[in-house]
Coordinates of C-alpha atoms and ligand atoms in Angstrom, one line a residue:
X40 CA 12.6 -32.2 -23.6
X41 CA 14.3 -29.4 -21.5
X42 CA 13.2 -28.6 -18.2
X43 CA 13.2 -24.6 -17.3
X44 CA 15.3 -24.4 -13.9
X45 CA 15.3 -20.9 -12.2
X46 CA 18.9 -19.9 -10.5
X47 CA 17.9 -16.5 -10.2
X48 CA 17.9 -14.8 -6.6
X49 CA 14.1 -13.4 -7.1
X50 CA 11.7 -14.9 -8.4
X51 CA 13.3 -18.3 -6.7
X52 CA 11.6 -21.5 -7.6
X53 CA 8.2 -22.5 -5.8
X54 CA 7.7 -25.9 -3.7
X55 CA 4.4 -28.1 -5.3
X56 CA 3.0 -27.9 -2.3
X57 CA 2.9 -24.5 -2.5
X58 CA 1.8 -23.9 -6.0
X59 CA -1.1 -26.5 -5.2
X60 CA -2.4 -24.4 -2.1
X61 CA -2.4 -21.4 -4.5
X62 CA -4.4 -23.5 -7.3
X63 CA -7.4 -23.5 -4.7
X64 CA -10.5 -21.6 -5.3
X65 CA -10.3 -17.9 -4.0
X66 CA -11.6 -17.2 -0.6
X67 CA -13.0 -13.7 0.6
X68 CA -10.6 -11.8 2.7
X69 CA -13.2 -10.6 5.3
X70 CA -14.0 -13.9 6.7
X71 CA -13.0 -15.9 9.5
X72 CA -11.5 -18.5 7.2
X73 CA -9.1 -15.8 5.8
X74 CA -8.4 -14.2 8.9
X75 CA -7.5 -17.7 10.4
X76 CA -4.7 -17.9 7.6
X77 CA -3.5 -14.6 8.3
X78 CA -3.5 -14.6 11.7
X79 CA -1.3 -18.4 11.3
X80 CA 1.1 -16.3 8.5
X81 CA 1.5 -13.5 11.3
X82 CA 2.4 -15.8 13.8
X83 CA 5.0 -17.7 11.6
X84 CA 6.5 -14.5 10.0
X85 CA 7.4 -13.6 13.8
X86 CA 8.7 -17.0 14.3
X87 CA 10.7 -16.2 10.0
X88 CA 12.3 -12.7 11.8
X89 CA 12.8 -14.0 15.8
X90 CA 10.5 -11.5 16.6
X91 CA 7.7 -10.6 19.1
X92 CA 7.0 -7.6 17.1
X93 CA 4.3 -7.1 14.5
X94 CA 5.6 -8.0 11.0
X95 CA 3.0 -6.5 8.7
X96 CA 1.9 -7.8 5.4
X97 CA 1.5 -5.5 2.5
X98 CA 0.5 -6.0 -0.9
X99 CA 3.5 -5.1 -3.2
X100 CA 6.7 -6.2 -4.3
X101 CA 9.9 -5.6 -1.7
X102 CA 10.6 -1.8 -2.9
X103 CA 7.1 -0.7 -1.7
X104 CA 8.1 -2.5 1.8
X105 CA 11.1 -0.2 2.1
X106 CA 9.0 3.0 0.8
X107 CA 6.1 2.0 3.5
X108 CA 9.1 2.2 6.0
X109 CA 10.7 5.4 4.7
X110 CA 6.7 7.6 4.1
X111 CA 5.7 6.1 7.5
X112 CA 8.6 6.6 9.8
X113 CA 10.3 9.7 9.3
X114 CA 9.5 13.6 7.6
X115 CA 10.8 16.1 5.6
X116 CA 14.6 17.4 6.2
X117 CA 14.9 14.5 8.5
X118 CA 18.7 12.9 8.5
X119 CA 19.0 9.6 6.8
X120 CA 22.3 7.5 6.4
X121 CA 22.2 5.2 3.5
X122 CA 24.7 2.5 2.5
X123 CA 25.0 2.2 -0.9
X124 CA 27.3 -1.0 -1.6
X125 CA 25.1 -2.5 -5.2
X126 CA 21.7 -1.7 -7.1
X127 CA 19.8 -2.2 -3.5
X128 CA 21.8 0.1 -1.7
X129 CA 21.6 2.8 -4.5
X130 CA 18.0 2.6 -4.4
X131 CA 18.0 2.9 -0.6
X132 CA 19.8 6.5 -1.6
X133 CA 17.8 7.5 -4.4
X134 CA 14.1 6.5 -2.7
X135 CA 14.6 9.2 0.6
X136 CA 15.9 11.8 -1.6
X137 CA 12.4 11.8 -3.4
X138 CA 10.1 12.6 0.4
X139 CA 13.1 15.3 0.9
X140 CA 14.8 13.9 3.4
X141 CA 18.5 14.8 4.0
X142 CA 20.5 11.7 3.0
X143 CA 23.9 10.5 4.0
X144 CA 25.3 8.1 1.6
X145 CA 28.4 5.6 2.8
X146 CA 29.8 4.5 -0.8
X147 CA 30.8 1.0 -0.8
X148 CA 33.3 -0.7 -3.6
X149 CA 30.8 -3.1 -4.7
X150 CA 31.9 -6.5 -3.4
X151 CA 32.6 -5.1 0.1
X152 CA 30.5 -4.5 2.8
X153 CA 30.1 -1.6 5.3
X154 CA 33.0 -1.5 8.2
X155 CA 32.3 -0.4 11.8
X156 CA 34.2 2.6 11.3
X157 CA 32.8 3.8 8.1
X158 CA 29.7 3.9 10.4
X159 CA 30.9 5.2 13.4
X160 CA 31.8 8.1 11.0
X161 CA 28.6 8.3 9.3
X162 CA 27.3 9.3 12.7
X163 CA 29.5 11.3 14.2
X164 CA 29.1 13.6 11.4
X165 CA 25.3 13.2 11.7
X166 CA 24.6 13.3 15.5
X167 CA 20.7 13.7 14.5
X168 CA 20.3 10.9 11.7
X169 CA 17.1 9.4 12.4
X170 CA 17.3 6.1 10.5
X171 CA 20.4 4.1 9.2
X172 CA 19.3 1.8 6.0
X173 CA 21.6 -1.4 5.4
X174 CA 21.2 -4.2 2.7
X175 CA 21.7 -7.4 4.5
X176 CA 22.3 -9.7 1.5
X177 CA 23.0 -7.1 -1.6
X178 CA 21.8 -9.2 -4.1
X179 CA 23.4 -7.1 -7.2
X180 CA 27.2 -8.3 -5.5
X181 CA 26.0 -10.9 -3.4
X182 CA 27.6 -9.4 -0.5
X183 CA 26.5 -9.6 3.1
X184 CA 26.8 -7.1 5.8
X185 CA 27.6 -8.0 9.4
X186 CA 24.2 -6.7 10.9
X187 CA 24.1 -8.0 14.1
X188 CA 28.0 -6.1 14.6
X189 CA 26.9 -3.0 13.0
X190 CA 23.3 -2.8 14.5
X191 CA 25.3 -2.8 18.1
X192 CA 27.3 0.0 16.7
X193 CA 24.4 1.8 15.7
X194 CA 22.3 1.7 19.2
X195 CA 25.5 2.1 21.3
X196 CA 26.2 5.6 19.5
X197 CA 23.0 6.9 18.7
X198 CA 19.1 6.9 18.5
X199 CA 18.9 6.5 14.9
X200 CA 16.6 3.5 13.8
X201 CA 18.0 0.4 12.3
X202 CA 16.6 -0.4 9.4
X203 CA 17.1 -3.8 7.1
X204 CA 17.1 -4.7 4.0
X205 CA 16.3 -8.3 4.3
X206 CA 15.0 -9.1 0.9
X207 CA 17.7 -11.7 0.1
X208 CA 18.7 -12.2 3.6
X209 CA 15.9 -13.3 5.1
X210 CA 15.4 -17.3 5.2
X211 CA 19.0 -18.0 4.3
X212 CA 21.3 -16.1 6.8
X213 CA 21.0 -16.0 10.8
X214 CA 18.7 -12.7 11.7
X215 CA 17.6 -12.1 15.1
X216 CA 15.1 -9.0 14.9
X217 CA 14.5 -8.5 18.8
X218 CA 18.4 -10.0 20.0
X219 CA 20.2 -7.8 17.5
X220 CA 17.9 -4.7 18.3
X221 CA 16.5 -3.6 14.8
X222 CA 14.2 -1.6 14.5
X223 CA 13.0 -2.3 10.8
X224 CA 13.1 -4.9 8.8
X225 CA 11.8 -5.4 5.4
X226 CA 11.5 -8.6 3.2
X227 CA 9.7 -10.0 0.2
X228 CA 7.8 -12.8 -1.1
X229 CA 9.6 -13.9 -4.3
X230 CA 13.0 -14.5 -2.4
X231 CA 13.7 -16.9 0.9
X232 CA 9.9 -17.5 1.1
X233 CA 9.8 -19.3 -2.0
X234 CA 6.5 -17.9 -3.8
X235 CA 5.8 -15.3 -6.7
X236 CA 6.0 -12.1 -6.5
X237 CA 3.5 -9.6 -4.7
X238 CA 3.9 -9.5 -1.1
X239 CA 6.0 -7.6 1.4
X240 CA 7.1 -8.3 4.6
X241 CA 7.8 -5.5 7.4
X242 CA 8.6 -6.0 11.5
X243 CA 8.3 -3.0 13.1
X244 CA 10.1 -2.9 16.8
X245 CA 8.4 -0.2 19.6
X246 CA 10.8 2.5 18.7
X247 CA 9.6 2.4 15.2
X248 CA 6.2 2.1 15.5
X249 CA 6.9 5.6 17.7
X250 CA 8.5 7.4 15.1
X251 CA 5.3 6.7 13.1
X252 CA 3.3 8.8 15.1
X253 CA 5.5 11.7 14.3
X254 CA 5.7 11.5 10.7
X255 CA 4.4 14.1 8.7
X256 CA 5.0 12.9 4.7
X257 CA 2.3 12.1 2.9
X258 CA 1.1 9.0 2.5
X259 CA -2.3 6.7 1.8
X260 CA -1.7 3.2 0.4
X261 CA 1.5 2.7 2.5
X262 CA 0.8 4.4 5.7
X263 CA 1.9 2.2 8.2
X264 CA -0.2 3.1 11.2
X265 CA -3.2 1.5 9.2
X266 CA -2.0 -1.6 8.7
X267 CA -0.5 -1.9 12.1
X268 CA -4.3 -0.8 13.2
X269 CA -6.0 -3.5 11.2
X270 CA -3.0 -5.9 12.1
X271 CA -4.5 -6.1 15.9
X272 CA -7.9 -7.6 14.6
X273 CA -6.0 -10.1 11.8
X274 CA -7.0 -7.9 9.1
X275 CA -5.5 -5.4 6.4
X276 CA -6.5 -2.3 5.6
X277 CA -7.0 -2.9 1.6
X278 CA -7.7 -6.4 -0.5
X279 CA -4.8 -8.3 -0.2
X280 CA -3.1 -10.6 -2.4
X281 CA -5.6 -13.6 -0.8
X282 CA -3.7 -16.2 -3.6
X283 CA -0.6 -15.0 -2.6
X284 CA -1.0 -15.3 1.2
X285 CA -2.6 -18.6 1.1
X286 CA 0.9 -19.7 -0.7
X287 CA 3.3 -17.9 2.2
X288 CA 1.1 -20.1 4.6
X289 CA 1.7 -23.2 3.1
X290 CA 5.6 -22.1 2.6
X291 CA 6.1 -20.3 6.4
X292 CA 4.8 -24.3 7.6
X293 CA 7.5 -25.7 5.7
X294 CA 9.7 -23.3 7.2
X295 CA 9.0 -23.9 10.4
X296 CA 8.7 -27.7 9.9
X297 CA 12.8 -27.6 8.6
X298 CA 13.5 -25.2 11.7
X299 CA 14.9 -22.0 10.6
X300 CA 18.3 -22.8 12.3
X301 CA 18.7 -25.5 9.8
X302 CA 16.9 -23.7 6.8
X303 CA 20.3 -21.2 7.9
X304 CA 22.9 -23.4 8.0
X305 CA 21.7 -25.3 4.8
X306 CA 21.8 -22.0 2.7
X307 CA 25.4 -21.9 4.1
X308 CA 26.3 -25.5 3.1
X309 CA 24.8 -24.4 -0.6
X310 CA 26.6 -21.5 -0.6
X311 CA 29.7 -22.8 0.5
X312 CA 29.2 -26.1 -2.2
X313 CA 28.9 -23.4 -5.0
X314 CA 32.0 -21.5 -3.8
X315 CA 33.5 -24.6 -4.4
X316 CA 32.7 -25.9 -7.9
X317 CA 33.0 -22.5 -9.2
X318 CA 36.6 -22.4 -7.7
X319 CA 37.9 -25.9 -9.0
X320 CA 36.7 -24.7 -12.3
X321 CA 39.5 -21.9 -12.1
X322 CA 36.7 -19.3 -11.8
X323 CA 37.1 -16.6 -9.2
X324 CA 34.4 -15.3 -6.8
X325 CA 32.9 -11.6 -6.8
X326 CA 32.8 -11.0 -3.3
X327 CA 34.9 -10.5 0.1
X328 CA 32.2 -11.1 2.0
X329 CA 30.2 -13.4 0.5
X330 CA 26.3 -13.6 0.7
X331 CA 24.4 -17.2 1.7
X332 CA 21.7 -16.4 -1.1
X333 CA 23.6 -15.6 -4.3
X334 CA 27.1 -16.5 -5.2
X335 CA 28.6 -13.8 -8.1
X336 CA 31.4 -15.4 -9.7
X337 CA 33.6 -13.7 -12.9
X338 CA 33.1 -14.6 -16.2
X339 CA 36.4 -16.1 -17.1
X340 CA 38.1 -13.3 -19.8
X341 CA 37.9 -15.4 -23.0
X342 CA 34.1 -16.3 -21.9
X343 CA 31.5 -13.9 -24.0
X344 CA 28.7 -13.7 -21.2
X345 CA 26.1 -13.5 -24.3
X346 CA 27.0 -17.0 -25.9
X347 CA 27.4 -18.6 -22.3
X348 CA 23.9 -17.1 -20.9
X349 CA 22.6 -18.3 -24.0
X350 CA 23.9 -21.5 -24.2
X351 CA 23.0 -22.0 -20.7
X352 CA 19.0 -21.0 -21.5
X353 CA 18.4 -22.7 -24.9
X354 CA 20.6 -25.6 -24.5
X355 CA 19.9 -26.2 -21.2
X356 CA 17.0 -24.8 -19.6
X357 CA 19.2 -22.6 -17.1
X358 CA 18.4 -18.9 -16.0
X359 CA 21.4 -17.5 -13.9
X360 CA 21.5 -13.9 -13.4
X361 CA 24.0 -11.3 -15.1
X362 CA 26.1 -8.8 -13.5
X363 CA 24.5 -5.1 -13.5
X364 CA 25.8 -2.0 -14.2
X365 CA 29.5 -1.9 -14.7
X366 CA 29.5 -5.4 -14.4
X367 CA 27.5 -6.3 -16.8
X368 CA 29.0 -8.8 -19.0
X369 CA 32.1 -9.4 -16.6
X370 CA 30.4 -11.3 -13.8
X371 CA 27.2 -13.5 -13.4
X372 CA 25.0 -14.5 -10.3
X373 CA 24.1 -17.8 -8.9
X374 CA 21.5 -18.2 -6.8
X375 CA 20.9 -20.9 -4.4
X376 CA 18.7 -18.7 -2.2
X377 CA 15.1 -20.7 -1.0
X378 CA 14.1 -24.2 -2.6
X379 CA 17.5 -25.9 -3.7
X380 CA 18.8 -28.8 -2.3
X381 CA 22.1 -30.2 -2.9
X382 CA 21.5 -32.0 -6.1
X383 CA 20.0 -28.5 -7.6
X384 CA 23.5 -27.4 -6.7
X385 CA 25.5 -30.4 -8.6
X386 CA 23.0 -29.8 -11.4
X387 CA 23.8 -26.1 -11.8
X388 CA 27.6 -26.4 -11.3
X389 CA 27.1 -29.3 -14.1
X390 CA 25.1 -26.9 -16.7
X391 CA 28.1 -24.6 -16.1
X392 CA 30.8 -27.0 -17.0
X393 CA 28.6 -28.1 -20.0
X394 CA 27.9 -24.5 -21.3
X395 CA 31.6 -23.6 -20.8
X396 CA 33.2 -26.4 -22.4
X397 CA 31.0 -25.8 -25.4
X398 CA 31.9 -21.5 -25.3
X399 CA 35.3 -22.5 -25.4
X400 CA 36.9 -22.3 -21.7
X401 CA 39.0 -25.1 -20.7
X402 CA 39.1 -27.3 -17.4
X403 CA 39.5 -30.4 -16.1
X404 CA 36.2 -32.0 -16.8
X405 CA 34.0 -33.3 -14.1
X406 CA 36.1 -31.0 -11.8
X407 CA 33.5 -28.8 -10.5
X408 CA 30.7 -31.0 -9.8
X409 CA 33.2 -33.4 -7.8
X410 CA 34.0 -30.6 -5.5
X411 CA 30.3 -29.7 -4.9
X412 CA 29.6 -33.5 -3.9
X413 CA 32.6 -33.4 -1.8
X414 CA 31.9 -30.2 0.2
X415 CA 28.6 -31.7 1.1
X416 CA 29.5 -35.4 1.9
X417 CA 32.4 -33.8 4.2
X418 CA 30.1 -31.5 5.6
X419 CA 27.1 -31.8 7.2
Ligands
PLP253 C1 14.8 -8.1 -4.9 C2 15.4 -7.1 -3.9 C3 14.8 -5.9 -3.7 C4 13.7 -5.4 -4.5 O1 12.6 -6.1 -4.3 P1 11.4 -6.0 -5.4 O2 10.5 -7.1 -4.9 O3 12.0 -6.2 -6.7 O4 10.8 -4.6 -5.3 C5 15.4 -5.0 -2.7 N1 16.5 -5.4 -2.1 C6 17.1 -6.5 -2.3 C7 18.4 -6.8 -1.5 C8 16.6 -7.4 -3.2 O5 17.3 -8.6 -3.4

C-alpha cells in the first residue's frame, strides 16, 4: 500500500476537515445561508491579509486575480514596472503587455530577489509608473522579496501602486497589507489556504480602489468595481465557486484558531528544518533569499532528476516539484507551504534519502532526517 503525499507548492494538501465541509450538499448562493458564509470568509480573509480593506473573492485560479488587478486598475499606455525574478514574475511582464500598457521590466538572476536600488532606479527612470508588480514568494526559485522594505521605497518616491503577488506568500510569511502600505494584493486558493484550486483572493486599499474609477480597458468578468459593488451587500456579482468557498470557511477558522503569527513562524521552522536535511545530505540550496513556502534545492550532478522523480512517485508515493525552464532537470522544489507539520517534514527529507540512496548518490545515512528532528527539538 503507498500513500500519495503532495510536496508540491500548489495544489498543497487539504485538512479532513476541510474536504468534509466541501462533501456537504450544495447550497444556493443567493441565500442568507450563503451570504452568512461569505460574509464570515470576508471577515477572516481581512483578518489572513491584516487588512481593514475589502479582499474580494473571485472565481478563478491566482492568474485571473492578477489580470482582475491589471484590466481594473489601470489603461492603455499607462507605465507599469514589473519584476521579473522566475515563471511568476515573467508572467507579471508578459500579462500588461497584452491590455497595452507600457511595461518596465527589472530582470532578476533567478535565485535573487529585487534590491532597493534596482527600484529606486526603476522609478527614477519612470517618474509616471502607475503600478509596481512584485512576487512575494516566487514560487519557480523559491525566493522571497523584502516587501515591507521595498513597499516603503515605493510610497516614499512615488505614487505608483504597490501591487503583490502573494500566491505563495500568503499564509506562510509575515504580510501586513494596511502597516506596509500596499495597495494590491493577490492570492489563491490552492496554496497557503490549503484547498483545491478555483478561487482568488484580492485586497484592494483606497488608492486602488480610486484608480479603478479611471480605468478605461475593457473588461466584463473581471471588472473589479462589480465585485467591490456586490462585496458591500455579501454578495458576488456571478455564481461562485459555492463548494469551494464553503471549504476556505472551514480552512480561514483553522487559520485563525492557530493565529496567523504562529501559522508564520511555523512555515519558518519548516522551512528552516528542510534547509537543514537537505544540507547534511551535502545538497546545496537554490536560493539567496530563501522563500518560507518552497525550498529549491540542486540536484546533486551524478543524480538524473528523471530516475529520482520517478523513484520518488512510484516507489514512494512522493510528488516534489521540478525545476522550470533552464532549470529543469538541475534543481527540484520542496514544498512545505500550508498543511505540513513537522513529521510531514522528517517524512519527506526521509523519501529523499531513500530515493537517493537507491539513484546512486552517497551519504551518511540517516543524516538528513536527524538534522530535521534536531532543528525542530532545538527550536521552538
Ligand atoms: C501558483 C502561482 C501563481 C499562479 O496561480 P494559478 O492559480 O496557477 O493561476 C502566480 N504566482 C505565484 C507566485 C504562484 O505561486
Amino acid at each position: 500500500m503507498i500513500k500519495k503525499r503532495l510536496f508540491t507548492p500548489g495544489p498543497t494538501p487539504i485538512p479532513e476537515s476541510v474536504m468534509l465541509r466541501m462533501a456537504e450538499p450544495i447550497i444556493h448562493h443567493r441565500n442568507p445561508e450563503f451570504r452568512e458564509i461569505f460574509k464570515r470568509v470576508s471577515e477572516n480573509l481581512k483578518y489572513l491579509f491584516q487588512t481593514k480593506q475589502p479582499v474580494l473573492t473571485l472565481t478563478c485560479s491566482g492568474t485571473g486575480g492578477i489580470e482582475s488587478t491589471f484590466v481594473s486598475l489601470f489603461s492603455p499606455g499607462d507605465t507599469i514596472i514589473s519584476v521579473n525574478g522566475g515563471k511568476f514574475g515573467e508572467r507579471w511582464v508578459k500579462m500588461p503587455k497584452v491590455f497595452d500598457y507600457n511595461v518596465f521590466e527589472i530582470k532578476n538572476k533567478w535565485g535573487t530577489a529585487p534590491t532597493e536600488n534596482e527600484i529606486l532606479n526603476a522609478l527614477k527612470q519612470n517618474p509616471n509608473a502607475k503600478g509596481v508588480y512584485l512576487t512575494h514568494s516566487e514560487t519557480s526559485t523559491g525566493t522571497a522579496t523584502d516587501i515591507k522594505l521595498i513597499s516603503k521605497v515605493i510610497r516614499e518616491n512615488s505614487n505608483a501602486l504597490v501591487c503583490v503577488d502573494g500566491i505563495t506568500a500568503i499564509g506562510a510569511h509575515e504580510f501586513r497589507f494596511d502597516d506596509w502600505g500596499i495597495d494590491v494584493c493577490v492570492t489563491g486558493s490552492q496554496k497557503g489556504l490549503m484547498i483545491p484550486p478555483g478561487l482568488a483572493f484580492v485586497c484592494l486599499s483606497q488608492r486602488a480602489i480610486s484608480a479603478m474609477e479611471k480605468s478605461t480597458t475593457p473588461k466584463f468578468y473581471f471588472d473589479l468595481r462589480k465585485a467591490l459593488k456586490s462585496f458591500a451587500d455579501d454578495d458576488t456579482p456571478f455564481t461562485p465557486a459555492i463548494t469551494l468557498i464553503v471549504g476556505v470557511d472551514a480552512a480561514l477558522q483553522i487559520i485563525k484558531d492557530e493565529g496567523i503569527e504562529n501559522i508564520w513562524h511555523q512555515h519558518e521552522r519548516k522551512a528552516n528544518a528542510i534547509r537543514a536535511g537537505v544540507t547534511a545530505l551535502g545538497m546545496k540550496l537554490f536560493s539567496n533569499s530563501p522563500s518560507f513556502a518552497v525550498t529549491p534545492v540542486w540536484l546533486p550532478e551524478n543524480v538524473d532528476w528523471k530516475k529520482f522523480n520517478s523513484t520518488l512517485k512510484k516507489t514512494y508515493g512522493i510528488t516534489v516539484a521540478g525545476g522550470q525552464d533552464e532549470f529543469t532537470g538541475k534543481i527540484f522544489r520542496i514544498s512545505h507551504l500550508g498543511y505540513y507539520d513537522e513529521f510531514d517534514m522528517v517524512t519527506i527529507i526521509a523519501a529523499l534519502e531513500m530515493s537517493l540512496n537507491e539513484v546512486g548518490y552517497s551519504f551518511t545515512s540517516g543524516v538528513g532526517v536527524q538534522a530535521v528532528m534536531n532543528y525542530f527539538q532545538n527550536n521552538k
